[in-house]
Structures are given as C-alpha cells and as structure tokens.
PDB file of C-alpha atoms and ligand atoms in Angstrom:
ATOM      1  CA  UNK X 138    -122.611 152.054  21.075  1.00 88.00           C
ATOM      2  CA  UNK X 139    -121.728 153.910  23.468  1.00 94.00           C
ATOM      3  CA  UNK X 140    -121.448 153.303  27.457  1.00 96.00           C
ATOM      4  CA  UNK X 141    -120.176 155.542  29.566  1.00 97.00           C
ATOM      5  CA  UNK X 142    -120.403 159.496  27.899  1.00 97.00           C
ATOM      6  CA  UNK X 143    -119.521 162.746  29.924  1.00 98.00           C
ATOM      7  CA  UNK X 144    -120.913 165.837  28.978  1.00 98.00           C
ATOM      8  CA  UNK X 145    -119.149 169.138  30.237  1.00 98.00           C
ATOM      9  CA  UNK X 146    -118.933 167.384  33.888  1.00 98.00           C
ATOM     10  CA  UNK X 147    -116.758 170.160  36.020  1.00 98.00           C
ATOM     11  CA  UNK X 148    -116.257 169.539  39.478  1.00 98.00           C
ATOM     12  CA  UNK X 149    -115.620 172.452  42.350  1.00 97.00           C
ATOM     13  CA  UNK X 150    -114.034 171.403  46.178  1.00 96.00           C
ATOM     14  CA  UNK X 151    -114.360 174.326  48.283  1.00 94.00           C
ATOM     15  CA  UNK X 152    -112.548 174.377  51.404  1.00 93.00           C
ATOM     16  CA  UNK X 153    -111.745 177.119  53.440  1.00 93.00           C
ATOM     17  CA  UNK X 154    -114.376 178.830  51.899  1.00 93.00           C
ATOM     18  CA  UNK X 155    -112.081 178.871  48.589  1.00 95.00           C
ATOM     19  CA  UNK X 156    -113.253 177.088  45.264  1.00 95.00           C
ATOM     20  CA  UNK X 157    -110.472 174.670  43.723  1.00 95.00           C
ATOM     21  CA  UNK X 158    -112.042 173.692  40.298  1.00 97.00           C
ATOM     22  CA  UNK X 159    -109.963 170.112  40.006  1.00 97.00           C
ATOM     23  CA  UNK X 160    -112.191 169.729  36.823  1.00 98.00           C
ATOM     24  CA  UNK X 161    -113.064 171.947  34.262  1.00 98.00           C
ATOM     25  CA  UNK X 162    -115.964 170.819  32.113  1.00 97.00           C
ATOM     26  CA  UNK X 163    -114.702 167.532  30.646  1.00 97.00           C
ATOM     27  CA  UNK X 164    -116.324 166.284  28.261  1.00 97.00           C
ATOM     28  CA  UNK X 165    -115.138 162.152  27.462  1.00 97.00           C
ATOM     29  CA  UNK X 166    -117.172 159.789  25.678  1.00 97.00           C
ATOM     30  CA  UNK X 167    -116.441 155.672  25.822  1.00 97.00           C
ATOM     31  CA  UNK X 168    -116.896 152.577  22.757  1.00 96.00           C
ATOM     32  CA  UNK X 169    -118.194 149.192  24.157  1.00 95.00           C
ATOM     33  CA  UNK X 170    -114.897 147.217  24.558  1.00 95.00           C
ATOM     34  CA  UNK X 171    -112.432 149.548  24.866  1.00 96.00           C
ATOM     35  CA  UNK X 172    -109.333 150.177  26.997  1.00 96.00           C
ATOM     36  CA  UNK X 173    -108.434 153.483  27.960  1.00 97.00           C
ATOM     37  CA  UNK X 174    -105.419 154.758  29.597  1.00 96.00           C
ATOM     38  CA  UNK X 175    -106.468 158.575  31.976  1.00 97.00           C
ATOM     39  CA  UNK X 176    -102.568 159.748  32.777  1.00 96.00           C
ATOM     40  CA  UNK X 177    -101.832 163.424  34.121  1.00 95.00           C
ATOM     41  CA  UNK X 178     -99.559 164.754  37.285  1.00 94.00           C
ATOM     42  CA  UNK X 179     -99.715 163.987  40.663  1.00 93.00           C
ATOM     43  CA  UNK X 180    -102.962 165.895  42.278  1.00 94.00           C
ATOM     44  CA  UNK X 181    -104.477 166.483  37.987  1.00 96.00           C
ATOM     45  CA  UNK X 182    -107.836 165.334  38.853  1.00 96.00           C
ATOM     46  CA  UNK X 183    -107.557 161.492  38.150  1.00 96.00           C
ATOM     47  CA  UNK X 184    -109.308 159.328  40.935  1.00 96.00           C
ATOM     48  CA  UNK X 185    -112.285 162.595  40.792  1.00 97.00           C
ATOM     49  CA  UNK X 186    -113.122 162.112  37.117  1.00 97.00           C
ATOM     50  CA  UNK X 187    -112.980 158.762  38.207  1.00 97.00           C
ATOM     51  CA  UNK X 188    -115.371 158.297  41.121  1.00 96.00           C
ATOM     52  CA  UNK X 189    -117.709 161.069  38.472  1.00 97.00           C
ATOM     53  CA  UNK X 190    -117.853 159.072  35.289  1.00 97.00           C
ATOM     54  CA  UNK X 191    -118.215 155.235  38.068  1.00 95.00           C
ATOM     55  CA  UNK X 192    -121.341 157.576  40.048  1.00 94.00           C
ATOM     56  CA  UNK X 193    -119.431 157.013  43.045  1.00 93.00           C
ATOM     57  CA  UNK X 194    -119.641 160.925  43.304  1.00 95.00           C
ATOM     58  CA  UNK X 195    -121.409 163.935  41.666  1.00 95.00           C
ATOM     59  CA  UNK X 196    -120.436 166.926  39.272  1.00 97.00           C
ATOM     60  CA  UNK X 197    -120.855 170.075  40.068  1.00 97.00           C
ATOM     61  CA  UNK X 198    -121.903 170.772  36.851  1.00 97.00           C
ATOM     62  CA  UNK X 199    -122.584 168.206  34.007  1.00 98.00           C
ATOM     63  CA  UNK X 200    -123.725 164.787  32.707  1.00 98.00           C
ATOM     64  CA  UNK X 201    -122.643 161.293  33.287  1.00 97.00           C
ATOM     65  CA  UNK X 202    -124.429 158.769  30.830  1.00 97.00           C
ATOM     66  CA  UNK X 203    -123.203 154.593  31.711  1.00 95.00           C
ATOM     67  CA  UNK X 204    -125.224 152.633  29.384  1.00 92.00           C
ATOM     68  CA  UNK X 205    -127.207 155.020  26.925  1.00 92.00           C
ATOM     69  CA  UNK X 206    -128.970 155.997  31.743  1.00 92.00           C
ATOM     70  CA  UNK X 207    -128.614 159.755  32.378  1.00 95.00           C
ATOM     71  CA  UNK X 208    -126.964 159.261  35.945  1.00 94.00           C
ATOM     72  CA  UNK X 209    -126.877 161.853  36.956  1.00 95.00           C
ATOM     73  CA  UNK X 210    -128.446 164.032  39.896  1.00 90.00           C
ATOM     74  CA  UNK X 211    -129.729 160.175  41.133  1.00 90.00           C
ATOM     75  CA  UNK X 212    -129.945 158.879  44.480  1.00 90.00           C
ATOM     76  CA  UNK X 213    -127.502 156.510  45.866  1.00 90.00           C
ATOM     77  CA  UNK X 214    -130.302 154.083  46.441  1.00 91.00           C
ATOM     78  CA  UNK X 215    -130.507 153.808  42.890  1.00 90.00           C
ATOM     79  CA  UNK X 216    -127.366 154.128  42.050  1.00 91.00           C
ATOM     80  CA  UNK X 217    -125.866 151.597  44.677  1.00 89.00           C
ATOM     81  CA  UNK X 218    -126.721 148.940  42.843  1.00 88.00           C
ATOM     82  CA  UNK X 219    -127.013 149.966  39.969  1.00 89.00           C
ATOM     83  CA  UNK X 220    -123.222 150.218  40.570  1.00 91.00           C
ATOM     84  CA  UNK X 221    -122.468 146.517  41.357  1.00 90.00           C
ATOM     85  CA  UNK X 222    -124.479 145.319  38.287  1.00 88.00           C
ATOM     86  CA  UNK X 223    -122.247 146.761  35.459  1.00 93.00           C
ATOM     87  CA  UNK X 224    -119.511 148.542  37.263  1.00 95.00           C
ATOM     88  CA  UNK X 225    -116.648 147.165  38.874  1.00 95.00           C
ATOM     89  CA  UNK X 226    -113.825 149.897  40.783  1.00 94.00           C
ATOM     90  CA  UNK X 227    -110.206 148.991  41.735  1.00 93.00           C
ATOM     91  CA  UNK X 228    -109.662 151.170  44.526  1.00 90.00           C
ATOM     92  CA  UNK X 229    -106.212 152.602  44.418  1.00 87.00           C
ATOM     93  CA  UNK X 230    -105.645 152.800  47.969  1.00 87.00           C
ATOM     94  CA  UNK X 231    -108.089 148.990  48.247  1.00 90.00           C
ATOM     95  CA  UNK X 232    -111.213 149.446  50.106  1.00 94.00           C
ATOM     96  CA  UNK X 233    -111.183 146.240  51.447  1.00 97.00           C
ATOM     97  CA  UNK X 234    -113.278 145.911  54.237  1.00 97.00           C
ATOM     98  CA  UNK X 235    -111.194 145.370  57.322  1.00 98.00           C
ATOM     99  CA  UNK X 236    -113.061 142.849  59.514  1.00 98.00           C
ATOM    100  CA  UNK X 237    -113.872 140.258  56.788  1.00 98.00           C
ATOM    101  CA  UNK X 238    -110.845 138.081  54.788  1.00 98.00           C
ATOM    102  CA  UNK X 239    -109.793 137.422  51.477  1.00 98.00           C
ATOM    103  CA  UNK X 240    -112.617 135.946  50.298  1.00 98.00           C
ATOM    104  CA  UNK X 241    -115.799 137.356  51.867  1.00 98.00           C
ATOM    105  CA  UNK X 242    -114.165 140.816  50.514  1.00 98.00           C
ATOM    106  CA  UNK X 243    -114.392 138.885  47.346  1.00 98.00           C
ATOM    107  CA  UNK X 244    -117.516 137.522  47.261  1.00 97.00           C
ATOM    108  CA  UNK X 245    -119.792 140.814  48.596  1.00 97.00           C
ATOM    109  CA  UNK X 246    -120.870 142.311  45.890  1.00 96.00           C
ATOM    110  CA  UNK X 247    -121.823 138.941  44.531  1.00 96.00           C
ATOM    111  CA  UNK X 248    -123.846 137.755  47.480  1.00 96.00           C
ATOM    112  CA  UNK X 249    -125.632 141.954  47.667  1.00 93.00           C
ATOM    113  CA  UNK X 250    -127.300 140.679  43.606  1.00 93.00           C
ATOM    114  CA  UNK X 251    -127.883 137.079  45.256  1.00 95.00           C
ATOM    115  CA  UNK X 252    -125.798 134.891  43.168  1.00 96.00           C
ATOM    116  CA  UNK X 253    -126.296 131.648  44.880  1.00 97.00           C
ATOM    117  CA  UNK X 254    -121.998 130.753  43.415  1.00 97.00           C
ATOM    118  CA  UNK X 255    -120.590 133.922  44.857  1.00 97.00           C
ATOM    119  CA  UNK X 256    -118.209 131.429  47.055  1.00 97.00           C
ATOM    120  CA  UNK X 257    -116.649 129.413  43.628  1.00 97.00           C
ATOM    121  CA  UNK X 258    -116.858 132.473  41.652  1.00 96.00           C
ATOM    122  CA  UNK X 259    -114.695 133.598  44.580  1.00 97.00           C
ATOM    123  CA  UNK X 260    -112.580 130.997  44.725  1.00 97.00           C
ATOM    124  CA  UNK X 261    -112.049 130.525  40.569  1.00 96.00           C
ATOM    125  CA  UNK X 262    -110.527 134.379  41.031  1.00 95.00           C
ATOM    126  CA  UNK X 263    -109.028 133.786  43.776  1.00 95.00           C
ATOM    127  CA  UNK X 264    -106.384 130.424  42.192  1.00 95.00           C
ATOM    128  CA  UNK X 265    -106.392 132.597  38.543  1.00 91.00           C
ATOM    129  CA  UNK X 266    -104.283 135.009  40.818  1.00 90.00           C
ATOM    130  CA  UNK X 267    -102.513 132.673  42.728  1.00 91.00           C
ATOM    131  CA  UNK X 268    -104.152 133.504  46.204  1.00 94.00           C
ATOM    132  CA  UNK X 269    -105.667 130.731  47.021  1.00 94.00           C
ATOM    133  CA  UNK X 270    -103.616 130.407  49.570  1.00 96.00           C
ATOM    134  CA  UNK X 271    -104.817 134.148  51.218  1.00 96.00           C
ATOM    135  CA  UNK X 272    -107.990 132.727  51.254  1.00 97.00           C
ATOM    136  CA  UNK X 273    -108.491 133.246  55.243  1.00 98.00           C
ATOM    137  CA  UNK X 274    -106.422 136.368  55.314  1.00 98.00           C
ATOM    138  CA  UNK X 275    -107.863 139.543  56.795  1.00 98.00           C
ATOM    139  CA  UNK X 276    -106.269 142.661  55.029  1.00 97.00           C
ATOM    140  CA  UNK X 277    -103.850 143.557  57.587  1.00 97.00           C
ATOM    141  CA  UNK X 278    -102.305 140.099  57.180  1.00 97.00           C
ATOM    142  CA  UNK X 279    -101.958 140.903  53.012  1.00 95.00           C
ATOM    143  CA  UNK X 280     -99.088 142.919  51.795  1.00 91.00           C
ATOM    144  CA  UNK X 281     -99.933 146.164  48.707  1.00 88.00           C
ATOM    145  CA  UNK X 282    -100.115 143.541  46.162  1.00 87.00           C
ATOM    146  CA  UNK X 283    -101.634 140.992  47.039  1.00 91.00           C
ATOM    147  CA  UNK X 284    -103.928 143.576  48.897  1.00 93.00           C
ATOM    148  CA  UNK X 285    -104.352 145.013  45.126  1.00 90.00           C
ATOM    149  CA  UNK X 286    -105.238 141.840  43.535  1.00 92.00           C
ATOM    150  CA  UNK X 287    -107.776 140.736  46.096  1.00 95.00           C
ATOM    151  CA  UNK X 288    -109.372 144.706  44.521  1.00 94.00           C
ATOM    152  CA  UNK X 289    -109.198 143.171  41.091  1.00 93.00           C
ATOM    153  CA  UNK X 290    -110.975 139.773  42.096  1.00 95.00           C
ATOM    154  CA  UNK X 291    -114.080 141.391  43.769  1.00 96.00           C
ATOM    155  CA  UNK X 292    -114.322 143.741  40.789  1.00 95.00           C
ATOM    156  CA  UNK X 293    -114.378 141.577  38.882  1.00 94.00           C
ATOM    157  CA  UNK X 294    -116.460 139.254  40.998  1.00 96.00           C
ATOM    158  CA  UNK X 295    -120.092 140.441  38.720  1.00 95.00           C
ATOM    159  CA  UNK X 296    -118.512 139.931  34.969  1.00 94.00           C
ATOM    160  CA  UNK X 297    -119.061 143.942  34.614  1.00 95.00           C
ATOM    161  CA  UNK X 298    -119.032 145.742  31.962  1.00 95.00           C
ATOM    162  CA  UNK X 299    -117.347 148.665  33.176  1.00 96.00           C
ATOM    163  CA  UNK X 300    -113.750 148.789  34.584  1.00 96.00           C
ATOM    164  CA  UNK X 301    -112.279 151.825  35.950  1.00 96.00           C
ATOM    165  CA  UNK X 302    -109.103 150.474  38.271  1.00 95.00           C
ATOM    166  CA  UNK X 303    -106.871 153.791  39.666  1.00 95.00           C
ATOM    167  CA  UNK X 304    -103.586 153.378  39.778  1.00 91.00           C
ATOM    168  CA  UNK X 305    -103.759 149.305  40.028  1.00 90.00           C
ATOM    169  CA  UNK X 306    -100.951 148.410  39.398  1.00 86.00           C
ATOM    170  CA  UNK X 307     -99.616 151.810  41.682  1.00 82.00           C
ATOM    171  CA  UNK X 308     -97.677 149.110  44.724  1.00 78.00           C
ATOM    172  CA  UNK X 309     -96.086 146.358  42.846  1.00 81.00           C
ATOM    173  CA  UNK X 310     -92.465 145.131  41.306  1.00 83.00           C
ATOM    174  CA  UNK X 311     -92.601 146.248  37.661  1.00 83.00           C
ATOM    175  CA  UNK X 312     -92.668 142.488  36.663  1.00 83.00           C
ATOM    176  CA  UNK X 313     -95.643 141.531  38.904  1.00 81.00           C
ATOM    177  CA  UNK X 314     -97.109 144.553  37.440  1.00 84.00           C
ATOM    178  CA  UNK X 315     -96.731 143.472  34.304  1.00 84.00           C
ATOM    179  CA  UNK X 316     -98.583 140.251  35.044  1.00 82.00           C
ATOM    180  CA  UNK X 317    -101.365 141.992  36.972  1.00 85.00           C
ATOM    181  CA  UNK X 318    -101.280 144.640  33.845  1.00 88.00           C
ATOM    182  CA  UNK X 319    -101.971 141.405  31.843  1.00 87.00           C
ATOM    183  CA  UNK X 320    -104.462 139.502  33.425  1.00 87.00           C
ATOM    184  CA  UNK X 321    -107.058 141.879  33.405  1.00 89.00           C
ATOM    185  CA  UNK X 322    -106.261 142.490  30.292  1.00 90.00           C
ATOM    186  CA  UNK X 323    -107.370 139.052  30.034  1.00 90.00           C
ATOM    187  CA  UNK X 324    -110.532 139.009  32.562  1.00 88.00           C
ATOM    188  CA  UNK X 325    -111.336 142.470  30.276  1.00 91.00           C
ATOM    189  CA  UNK X 326    -110.848 140.326  27.168  1.00 91.00           C
ATOM    190  CA  UNK X 327    -112.647 137.081  28.552  1.00 90.00           C
ATOM    191  CA  UNK X 328    -115.683 139.496  29.959  1.00 88.00           C
ATOM    192  CA  UNK X 329    -116.508 141.686  27.032  1.00 91.00           C
ATOM    193  CA  UNK X 330    -116.434 144.451  29.487  1.00 95.00           C
ATOM    194  CA  UNK X 331    -114.834 147.985  28.483  1.00 97.00           C
ATOM    195  CA  UNK X 332    -111.485 148.762  31.259  1.00 97.00           C
ATOM    196  CA  UNK X 333    -111.009 153.269  32.361  1.00 97.00           C
ATOM    197  CA  UNK X 334    -107.412 152.975  34.036  1.00 96.00           C
ATOM    198  CA  UNK X 335    -105.209 155.229  35.378  1.00 95.00           C
ATOM    199  CA  UNK X 336    -102.025 154.900  35.202  1.00 90.00           C
ATOM    200  CA  UNK X 337     -98.682 156.486  35.416  1.00 85.00           C
ATOM    201  CA  UNK X 338     -96.491 153.708  33.516  1.00 84.00           C
ATOM    202  CA  UNK X 339     -96.073 153.686  30.219  1.00 83.00           C
ATOM    203  CA  UNK X 340     -96.077 150.515  29.341  1.00 83.00           C
ATOM    204  CA  UNK X 341     -99.828 149.423  30.047  1.00 86.00           C
ATOM    205  CA  UNK X 342    -100.586 153.024  28.117  1.00 87.00           C
ATOM    206  CA  UNK X 343     -98.598 151.242  25.377  1.00 88.00           C
ATOM    207  CA  UNK X 344    -101.100 148.739  25.290  1.00 88.00           C
ATOM    208  CA  UNK X 345    -104.308 150.328  25.266  1.00 93.00           C
ATOM    209  CA  UNK X 346    -106.497 151.833  22.740  1.00 95.00           C
ATOM    210  CA  UNK X 347    -106.277 155.318  23.672  1.00 95.00           C
ATOM    211  CA  UNK X 348    -104.916 157.860  26.315  1.00 96.00           C
ATOM    212  CA  UNK X 349    -105.779 160.498  28.433  1.00 97.00           C
ATOM    213  CA  UNK X 350    -104.119 163.526  29.893  1.00 96.00           C
ATOM    214  CA  UNK X 351    -105.776 165.871  32.546  1.00 97.00           C
ATOM    215  CA  UNK X 352    -103.533 168.708  32.807  1.00 96.00           C
ATOM    216  CA  UNK X 353    -105.637 172.026  34.512  1.00 96.00           C
ATOM    217  CA  UNK X 354    -108.760 170.645  35.011  1.00 97.00           C
ATOM    218  CA  UNK X 355    -108.738 170.131  30.848  1.00 97.00           C
ATOM    219  CA  UNK X 356    -108.153 166.367  28.947  1.00 96.00           C
ATOM    220  CA  UNK X 357    -107.056 165.915  26.186  1.00 94.00           C
ATOM    221  CA  UNK X 358    -105.685 163.144  23.815  1.00 89.00           C
TER     222      UNK X 358
HETATM  223  N1  ATP M 122    -112.598 165.576  49.062  1.00 96.75           N
HETATM  224  C1  ATP M 122    -112.186 166.619  48.903  1.00 96.75           C
HETATM  225  N2  ATP M 122    -112.343 168.125  49.147  1.00 96.75           N
HETATM  226  C2  ATP M 122    -110.823 168.924  48.678  1.00 96.75           C
HETATM  227  N3  ATP M 122    -110.236 168.760  47.628  1.00 96.75           N
HETATM  228  C3  ATP M 122    -109.957 167.365  46.832  1.00 96.75           C
HETATM  229  C4  ATP M 122    -110.874 166.686  47.708  1.00 96.75           C
HETATM  230  N4  ATP M 122    -110.657 165.229  47.281  1.00 96.75           N
HETATM  231  C5  ATP M 122    -109.808 166.128  46.114  1.00 96.75           C
HETATM  232  N5  ATP M 122    -109.118 167.531  46.252  1.00 96.75           N
HETATM  233  C6  ATP M 122    -108.344 168.011  45.285  1.00 96.75           C
HETATM  234  O1  ATP M 122    -108.645 167.492  44.811  1.00 96.75           O
HETATM  235  C7  ATP M 122    -106.779 167.145  43.045  1.00 96.75           C
HETATM  236  C8  ATP M 122    -107.444 166.421  42.293  1.00 96.75           C
HETATM  237  O2  ATP M 122    -107.634 164.679  43.746  1.00 96.75           O
HETATM  238  P1  ATP M 122    -107.318 163.977  42.672  1.00 96.75           P
HETATM  239  O3  ATP M 122    -106.684 162.984  43.621  1.00 96.75           O
HETATM  240  O4  ATP M 122    -108.500 162.968  42.393  1.00 96.75           O
HETATM  241  O5  ATP M 122    -105.163 163.721  42.043  1.00 96.75           O
HETATM  242  P2  ATP M 122    -105.063 161.988  41.133  1.00 96.75           P
HETATM  243  O6  ATP M 122    -104.513 163.115  40.048  1.00 96.75           O
HETATM  244  O7  ATP M 122    -105.785 160.883  41.193  1.00 96.75           O
HETATM  245  O8  ATP M 122    -103.462 162.467  41.877  1.00 96.75           O
HETATM  246  P3  ATP M 122    -102.476 161.347  42.465  1.00 96.75           P
HETATM  247  O9  ATP M 122    -102.174 160.655  40.852  1.00 96.75           O
HETATM  248  O10 ATP M 122    -102.240 161.829  43.323  1.00 96.75           O
HETATM  249  O11 ATP M 122    -103.309 160.096  43.287  1.00 96.75           O
HETATM  250  C9  ATP M 122    -106.366 167.418  44.710  1.00 96.75           C
HETATM  251  O12 ATP M 122    -105.301 168.605  44.475  1.00 96.75           O
HETATM  252  C10 ATP M 122    -107.185 166.552  46.160  1.00 96.75           C
HETATM  253  O13 ATP M 122    -106.598 168.173  47.094  1.00 96.75           O
HETATM  254 MG1   MG M 123    -104.936 159.063  42.239  1.00 96.75          MG
END
C-alpha cells in the first residue's frame, strides 16, 4: 500500500516577473516502510520537492496524496494538525525555535497533541542520541551537528508514519554522519516509519531501497 503519492506535480516560482519551473510534472509513489533517497545537484529542487510532498507548501499544479488523503489545496488550519500527527520533518537548516531549549524544542510537537508524556519521551530521545547533557541548551548554544540531532528527535517524537529528512548529515563529519544515519534507520525500523531522505552521500544512498535523481525539473530512477 502506498503511503505517499504525487501525481504530476509542478512548481513554478516567479522572480522579477520571470517564471522559473523548478519541478516539471513530477510523479512519485512510495510504499509503506520504504526508505527512498532523493539526490540531485544543488538547486535541482530537492528541498522544493520535499516541501510539496510533505504538505508544507502547495504545488503550482498536480496533486499530493498522503495516506490515501488528497492534501492538495487543503487549508493550513486543516493541514497543520494532520502534518503534526503523521509527518516528521528534519529540515536542512534545522528550524529550531531560538527561544526554546533543546528539550522544549523536541517536546513541542507532542505538547501540541496534548501528550502528557511529552517531556519523558523527549528525554528518552535525547538520551538515545547522546545529547542528555544538552537538554537545557538554547539552539545558539549547540553545534550544527547537535542541532541536526535535536531536529531529528523533534521529528520523531510523535512517531510519524512518514519521515522526511533534508540532508540530515550535511553538517556532520563522516563518522558522526554514519552514526546519525544508523540512529535514523534504527528509529525508522523500530517505529515502522517510511523514510524519504535527501542526500549527496553515496553511502547513504547504498543503504536505501531506492534512489531517485532530480535533474532539469524531472525525477528519474
Ligand atoms: N521561494 C522561492 N522563490 C523563488 N525561487 C526559489 C524559491 N525557493 C527555491 N527557489 C529556487 O528553486 C531552485 C531549487 O531550490 P531548492 O532549494 O529546492 O534546491 P535544492 O536541490 O534543495 O538545493 P540544495 O542542494 O542547495 O539544498 C533554486 O534554483 C532556487 O533558487
Ligand atoms: Mg535543499
């Protein structure tokens, strides 16, 4: 059964009255439990694609189905709670809330769902990623790699069915990158999640079920 389906989605940005087609009728189907890697050169539209297939942004045309539900054109009021309950997103630039501690950032999506165990779950995740001692640090007091791991904890706290990770090892050296990847895959497997990950790292691509490449607005296998 598919957890995600994109049907001929396009994204056109208008800058200075000029239209730039970043994605040109891209279709994609992902099965439950799959680990799919998306690759492509800088500026090829990888982040754009992730924001569309996760419902963070709307395509210029085409449709996106998550868990058999058509999310295209849905209002942000409807989409936000839906996303928070079934989607986890590890952003390329972290998107941590600057005024919240590491622990508070991780807890936040669970608190939004009224989960009484938010703090306990957040501490468990911190511990697994070896960051217990950073619980009370603000994002400005964390290294890039630490922020990336905090962002992973936050993405996993609601046990998402669908996890998106945009260059999650981009700020890590190869040893810590490997560690983070194995932790990511471990959590994914444990929770039975589906993983869609953007990376340039050939080792990560090798560990996946399928590699898709974006080029000239098109996606190919
Ligand atoms: N909001 C926007 N308005 C206009 N152009 C945009 C916007 N967002 C992205 N673009 C353009 O769309 C193209 C794709 O950007 P995107 O961020 O998806 O690339 P990427 O493959 O993720 O690159 P990288 O590997 O550097 O992260 C780029 O040329 C970028 O300049
Ligand atoms: Mg990107």
